[in-house]
CSV table of C-alpha atoms and ligand atoms in Angstrom, one decimal:
chain,number,residue,atom,x,y,z
X,1,MET,CA,-94.8,-27.4,69.1
X,2,ARG,CA,-92.2,-25.0,70.2
X,3,THR,CA,-88.6,-25.1,69.1
X,4,GLU,CA,-85.5,-23.1,69.9
X,5,LEU,CA,-82.1,-23.3,68.3
X,6,VAL,CA,-78.9,-21.6,69.5
X,7,SER,CA,-75.4,-22.2,68.0
X,8,GLU,CA,-72.4,-20.1,69.1
X,9,PRO,CA,-68.8,-20.3,67.9
X,10,GLY,CA,-66.2,-21.0,70.5
X,11,ARG,CA,-64.3,-17.9,69.3
X,12,PRO,CA,-65.8,-15.0,67.4
X,13,ASP,CA,-62.8,-14.9,65.0
X,14,ARG,CA,-63.2,-18.6,64.0
X,15,PRO,CA,-66.0,-20.2,61.9
X,16,ASN,CA,-68.6,-22.2,63.8
X,17,GLU,CA,-68.0,-25.9,62.9
X,18,ASP,CA,-71.3,-27.0,64.5
X,19,PHE,CA,-74.5,-27.4,62.4
X,20,ALA,CA,-78.1,-27.4,63.6
X,21,SER,CA,-81.5,-27.5,61.9
X,22,VAL,CA,-85.1,-28.2,62.7
X,23,GLY,CA,-87.4,-29.4,59.9
X,24,LEU,CA,-91.1,-29.1,60.4
X,25,PRO,CA,-93.3,-30.3,57.5
X,26,ALA,CA,-96.2,-28.1,56.6
X,27,SER,CA,-98.7,-30.7,57.5
X,28,GLY,CA,-99.0,-33.2,60.3
X,29,ARG,CA,-97.3,-33.4,63.7
X,30,GLY,CA,-94.0,-34.7,62.5
X,31,GLY,CA,-90.6,-33.1,62.4
X,32,ALA,CA,-86.9,-33.7,62.7
X,33,LEU,CA,-83.8,-32.1,64.3
X,34,VAL,CA,-80.2,-32.4,63.3
X,35,VAL,CA,-77.1,-31.4,65.3
X,36,LEU,CA,-73.6,-32.0,64.1
X,37,ASP,CA,-70.3,-31.1,65.7
X,38,GLY,CA,-67.5,-30.9,63.1
X,39,VAL,CA,-64.3,-32.3,64.4
X,40,THR,CA,-61.5,-29.7,64.3
X,41,PRO,CA,-58.4,-31.3,62.7
X,42,PRO,CA,-55.0,-30.7,64.2
X,43,ARG,CA,-52.5,-28.7,62.2
X,44,GLY,CA,-51.3,-30.7,59.2
X,45,ALA,CA,-52.8,-32.7,56.4
X,46,THR,CA,-56.4,-33.8,56.2
X,47,GLY,CA,-56.3,-35.1,52.7
X,48,CYS,CA,-59.1,-32.6,51.9
X,49,LEU,CA,-59.3,-29.3,50.1
X,50,HIS,CA,-62.4,-28.3,52.0
X,51,SER,CA,-63.1,-26.7,55.4
X,52,VAL,CA,-64.9,-28.4,58.3
X,53,PRO,CA,-67.9,-25.9,57.8
X,54,TRP,CA,-68.0,-26.9,54.1
X,55,PHE,CA,-68.4,-30.5,55.3
X,56,THR,CA,-70.9,-30.0,58.1
X,57,ALA,CA,-73.1,-27.8,55.9
X,58,ARG,CA,-73.3,-30.5,53.3
X,59,LEU,CA,-73.8,-33.4,55.7
X,60,GLY,CA,-76.3,-31.4,57.8
X,61,GLY,CA,-78.2,-30.2,54.7
X,62,ALA,CA,-78.4,-33.8,53.4
X,63,LEU,CA,-79.6,-35.1,56.8
X,64,THR,CA,-82.3,-32.5,57.1
X,65,GLU,CA,-83.6,-33.2,53.6
X,66,LEU,CA,-83.4,-37.0,53.8
X,67,ALA,CA,-84.9,-37.2,57.3
X,68,ALA,CA,-88.0,-35.4,56.0
X,69,SER,CA,-88.2,-36.8,52.5
X,70,LEU,CA,-87.6,-40.5,53.4
X,71,PRO,CA,-89.9,-41.1,56.4
X,72,ASP,CA,-89.8,-44.9,55.8
X,73,VAL,CA,-86.0,-45.1,55.9
X,74,SER,CA,-84.5,-45.5,59.4
X,75,LEU,CA,-82.3,-42.7,60.8
X,76,ALA,CA,-79.3,-45.0,60.4
X,77,GLY,CA,-80.2,-45.4,56.7
X,78,VAL,CA,-80.7,-41.6,56.4
X,79,LEU,CA,-77.2,-41.1,57.9
X,80,ALA,CA,-75.6,-43.6,55.6
X,81,ARG,CA,-77.2,-41.9,52.6
X,82,ALA,CA,-76.2,-38.5,53.8
X,83,ILE,CA,-72.6,-39.6,54.4
X,84,ALA,CA,-72.4,-41.2,50.9
X,85,ARG,CA,-73.9,-38.1,49.2
X,86,THR,CA,-71.4,-35.8,51.0
X,87,ALA,CA,-68.5,-38.1,50.2
X,88,SER,CA,-69.4,-38.1,46.6
X,89,ALA,CA,-69.2,-34.3,46.6
X,90,HIS,CA,-65.4,-34.4,47.1
X,91,ALA,CA,-64.3,-38.0,46.3
X,92,GLU,CA,-62.6,-36.9,43.1
X,93,THR,CA,-60.6,-34.0,44.6
X,94,CYS,CA,-59.8,-35.3,48.1
X,95,ASP,CA,-58.3,-38.4,49.9
X,96,LEU,CA,-61.4,-39.6,51.8
X,97,SER,CA,-59.4,-42.5,53.3
X,98,HIS,CA,-57.3,-40.0,55.4
X,99,PRO,CA,-58.1,-40.5,59.1
X,100,ARG,CA,-58.6,-36.7,59.5
X,101,THR,CA,-60.9,-36.4,56.5
X,102,PRO,CA,-63.7,-33.9,57.6
X,103,GLN,CA,-66.0,-35.6,60.1
X,104,ALA,CA,-68.6,-34.8,62.7
X,105,THR,CA,-70.5,-36.1,65.7
X,106,VAL,CA,-74.2,-36.6,65.1
X,107,ALA,CA,-77.4,-36.2,67.1
X,108,LEU,CA,-80.7,-36.8,65.2
X,109,ALA,CA,-84.3,-37.1,66.2
X,110,ARG,CA,-87.4,-37.5,64.1
X,111,TRP,CA,-91.0,-37.6,65.3
X,112,SER,CA,-94.4,-38.5,63.9
X,113,ASP,CA,-97.9,-38.9,65.3
X,114,SER,CA,-96.8,-42.3,66.8
X,115,TRP,CA,-93.1,-42.4,67.3
X,116,VAL,CA,-89.9,-40.6,68.1
X,117,GLU,CA,-86.8,-42.1,66.5
X,118,TYR,CA,-83.3,-41.1,67.7
X,119,LEU,CA,-79.7,-41.6,66.6
X,120,VAL,CA,-76.5,-40.5,68.4
X,121,LEU,CA,-73.0,-40.9,67.1
X,122,CYS,CA,-69.9,-39.9,69.2
X,123,ASP,CA,-70.1,-37.2,71.9
X,124,SER,CA,-73.1,-35.1,71.1
X,125,ALA,CA,-76.1,-35.7,73.5
X,126,LEU,CA,-79.8,-36.1,73.1
X,127,LEU,CA,-82.0,-35.5,76.1
X,128,VAL,CA,-85.5,-36.9,76.3
X,129,GLU,CA,-88.0,-35.7,78.8
X,130,GLY,CA,-91.0,-38.0,79.5
X,131,PRO,CA,-94.5,-36.9,80.4
X,132,ASP,CA,-93.7,-37.4,84.1
X,133,GLY,CA,-90.7,-35.0,83.8
X,134,GLY,CA,-88.1,-37.7,84.0
X,135,VAL,CA,-85.1,-37.0,81.8
X,136,ARG,CA,-83.0,-39.6,80.0
X,137,ALA,CA,-79.7,-38.8,78.2
X,138,LEU,CA,-79.2,-40.8,75.0
X,139,LEU,CA,-75.4,-41.1,74.6
X,140,ASP,CA,-72.8,-42.9,72.5
X,141,ASP,CA,-70.3,-43.2,75.3
X,142,ARG,CA,-67.5,-45.0,73.4
X,143,LEU,CA,-65.2,-41.9,73.6
X,144,ALA,CA,-66.0,-41.3,77.2
X,145,ARG,CA,-65.1,-44.9,78.2
X,146,LEU,CA,-61.6,-44.7,76.7
X,147,PRO,CA,-58.9,-44.1,79.3
X,148,ARG,CA,-57.6,-40.5,79.1
X,149,SER,CA,-54.1,-41.9,78.6
X,150,ALA,CA,-55.2,-43.5,75.4
X,151,LEU,CA,-56.3,-40.1,74.1
X,152,ALA,CA,-53.0,-38.3,74.9
X,153,SER,CA,-51.5,-38.5,71.5
X,154,GLU,CA,-53.4,-37.3,68.4
X,155,ALA,CA,-51.3,-39.5,66.2
X,156,GLU,CA,-52.1,-42.6,68.3
X,157,VAL,CA,-55.8,-41.7,68.4
X,158,ASP,CA,-55.9,-41.4,64.6
X,159,ALA,CA,-53.9,-44.7,64.2
X,160,ARG,CA,-55.7,-46.8,66.7
X,161,LEU,CA,-59.0,-45.4,67.8
X,162,ARG,CA,-60.6,-42.9,65.4
X,163,ASN,CA,-63.2,-44.8,63.4
X,164,LYS,CA,-61.5,-48.1,64.4
X,165,GLU,CA,-62.9,-51.2,66.1
X,166,GLY,CA,-62.6,-50.8,69.9
X,167,GLY,CA,-62.3,-47.0,69.6
X,168,PHE,CA,-64.9,-44.5,68.6
X,169,PHE,CA,-66.8,-43.6,65.5
X,170,THR,CA,-67.7,-40.3,63.7
X,171,ALA,CA,-69.6,-39.5,60.5
X,172,ALA,CA,-66.8,-39.0,58.0
X,173,ALA,CA,-66.7,-40.6,54.5
X,174,ASP,CA,-67.7,-44.2,55.2
X,175,PRO,CA,-71.5,-44.8,55.1
X,176,ALA,CA,-71.1,-48.1,57.1
X,177,VAL,CA,-70.3,-46.1,60.2
X,178,ALA,CA,-74.1,-45.3,60.5
X,179,ALA,CA,-74.6,-48.9,61.8
X,180,ARG,CA,-72.4,-48.0,64.8
X,181,ALA,CA,-74.7,-45.3,66.0
X,182,VAL,CA,-76.8,-45.6,69.1
X,183,THR,CA,-80.4,-45.7,67.8
X,184,GLY,CA,-83.9,-46.5,69.0
X,185,VAL,CA,-87.6,-45.7,68.8
X,186,LEU,CA,-89.8,-44.4,71.6
X,187,PRO,CA,-93.6,-44.0,71.6
X,188,ARG,CA,-94.5,-40.4,70.9
X,189,ALA,CA,-96.6,-40.4,74.1
X,190,ALA,CA,-93.4,-41.1,76.1
X,191,VAL,CA,-91.6,-37.9,74.9
X,192,ARG,CA,-92.6,-34.4,75.9
X,193,THR,CA,-89.4,-32.6,75.1
X,194,LEU,CA,-86.2,-33.3,73.1
X,195,ALA,CA,-82.9,-31.4,73.4
X,196,ALA,CA,-79.8,-32.0,71.3
X,197,LEU,CA,-76.5,-30.6,72.5
X,198,THR,CA,-72.9,-30.6,71.2
X,199,ASP,CA,-70.1,-31.1,73.7
X,200,GLY,CA,-69.4,-27.4,73.9
X,201,ALA,CA,-72.8,-27.2,75.6
X,202,THR,CA,-72.8,-30.5,77.5
X,203,ARG,CA,-69.7,-29.2,79.4
X,204,TRP,CA,-72.2,-27.6,81.9
X,205,VAL,CA,-72.9,-31.2,83.0
X,206,GLU,CA,-69.9,-33.3,81.9
X,207,THR,CA,-67.0,-31.0,82.5
X,208,PHE,CA,-68.1,-28.5,85.2
X,209,GLY,CA,-70.6,-30.7,87.0
X,210,GLU,CA,-73.0,-27.9,87.6
X,211,GLY,CA,-76.0,-30.3,87.6
X,212,ASP,CA,-77.3,-33.5,86.1
X,213,TRP,CA,-79.1,-33.9,82.7
X,214,ALA,CA,-82.5,-33.0,84.3
X,215,ASP,CA,-81.0,-29.8,85.7
X,216,CYS,CA,-79.5,-29.0,82.3
X,217,LEU,CA,-82.9,-29.4,80.6
X,218,SER,CA,-84.5,-27.2,83.3
X,219,VAL,CA,-82.1,-24.4,82.5
X,220,ILE,CA,-82.9,-24.7,78.8
X,221,ARG,CA,-86.6,-24.7,79.4
X,222,GLU,CA,-86.8,-22.0,82.1
X,223,GLU,CA,-84.0,-19.7,81.0
X,224,GLY,CA,-83.6,-20.6,77.3
X,225,ALA,CA,-80.9,-22.4,75.3
X,226,ARG,CA,-78.8,-19.3,75.0
X,227,ALA,CA,-78.7,-19.1,78.8
X,228,LEU,CA,-77.1,-22.5,79.0
X,229,VAL,CA,-74.4,-21.6,76.5
X,230,GLU,CA,-73.8,-18.3,78.4
X,231,ARG,CA,-73.5,-20.2,81.7
X,232,VAL,CA,-70.8,-22.5,80.0
X,233,ARG,CA,-68.9,-19.4,78.7
X,234,HIS,CA,-69.0,-17.9,82.2
X,235,LEU,CA,-67.6,-21.0,83.8
X,236,GLU,CA,-64.9,-21.2,81.1
X,237,ARG,CA,-63.9,-17.6,81.7
X,238,SER,CA,-64.4,-17.2,85.4
X,239,ASP,CA,-61.9,-19.8,86.6
X,240,ALA,CA,-59.4,-20.3,83.8
X,241,ALA,CA,-57.1,-22.5,85.9
X,242,ARG,CA,-59.9,-24.8,87.0
X,243,SER,CA,-61.2,-24.8,83.5
X,244,ARG,CA,-57.9,-25.9,82.1
X,245,ALA,CA,-57.6,-28.7,84.7
X,246,PHE,CA,-61.0,-30.0,83.7
X,247,LEU,CA,-60.6,-29.5,80.0
X,248,GLY,CA,-57.0,-30.9,79.6
X,249,ARG,CA,-56.0,-30.5,76.0
X,250,SER,CA,-59.4,-29.4,74.9
X,251,LYS,CA,-60.2,-25.9,73.6
X,252,THR,CA,-61.0,-23.2,76.3
X,253,HIS,CA,-64.2,-22.4,74.4
X,254,ASP,CA,-65.8,-24.9,72.0
X,255,ASP,CA,-68.6,-24.3,69.5
X,256,ALA,CA,-71.8,-24.8,71.5
X,257,THR,CA,-75.1,-25.8,70.0
X,258,VAL,CA,-78.5,-26.5,71.7
X,259,VAL,CA,-81.7,-27.4,69.9
X,260,HIS,CA,-84.8,-27.7,72.1
X,261,ALA,CA,-88.1,-29.0,70.9
X,262,GLU,CA,-91.3,-29.2,72.9
X,263,LEU,CA,-93.3,-31.7,70.9
Z,1,ZN,ZN1,-62.7,-32.4,50.4
């Protein structure tokens, strides 16, 4: 087992709103990885006294603990419990029904001697490499399938699409959203490597088109997770005009996280 974890803020003067962890129990061959991308709210009310890092630290901490301590509970069940626990930490002080209550995308994986379980919610990615070197991207593509015109107005997105039927879902304050996640179980023998990435890192594939998912995993394996993030930063800086055209209203540099686990 070899793991690598890199998480870089988009800007050095702003807190990193991503969260990443790897949990490896002292015995056995099992483990779990957690990657969250906290959603940056627009200026204005969120109904919450707390910061996005406050939220991702609590949700990520709960996911790490519960994935390890509740091996018989599915990852969707683990996510539901972690959302509920985090919501209870600020239900009395904050309006958790606000569409911009702190929220995050989620990529989870948990492995045992026999199985690899996965869960993906919103636009973080989980890459799975098989024993033959084939790479499969496990994605929740609801957000990617929405027309860009539907995403032009933040107010419209919040009113019609964010955590709404026919739109896309994030881990916010409603445990029921866990049932919306893309989940599955693979035989452990079918998985050689896992990599979880936030969208600040998947830009290398999805925004800049520098390669496919297999190429992306090759960069991580051969040059390291940090090298992938550095390549993204280079692309963002080296051609600002091209970058803006690709990124539209997105941030020039986003928090970027890569967790790589060779099982
Ligand atoms: Zn709060």
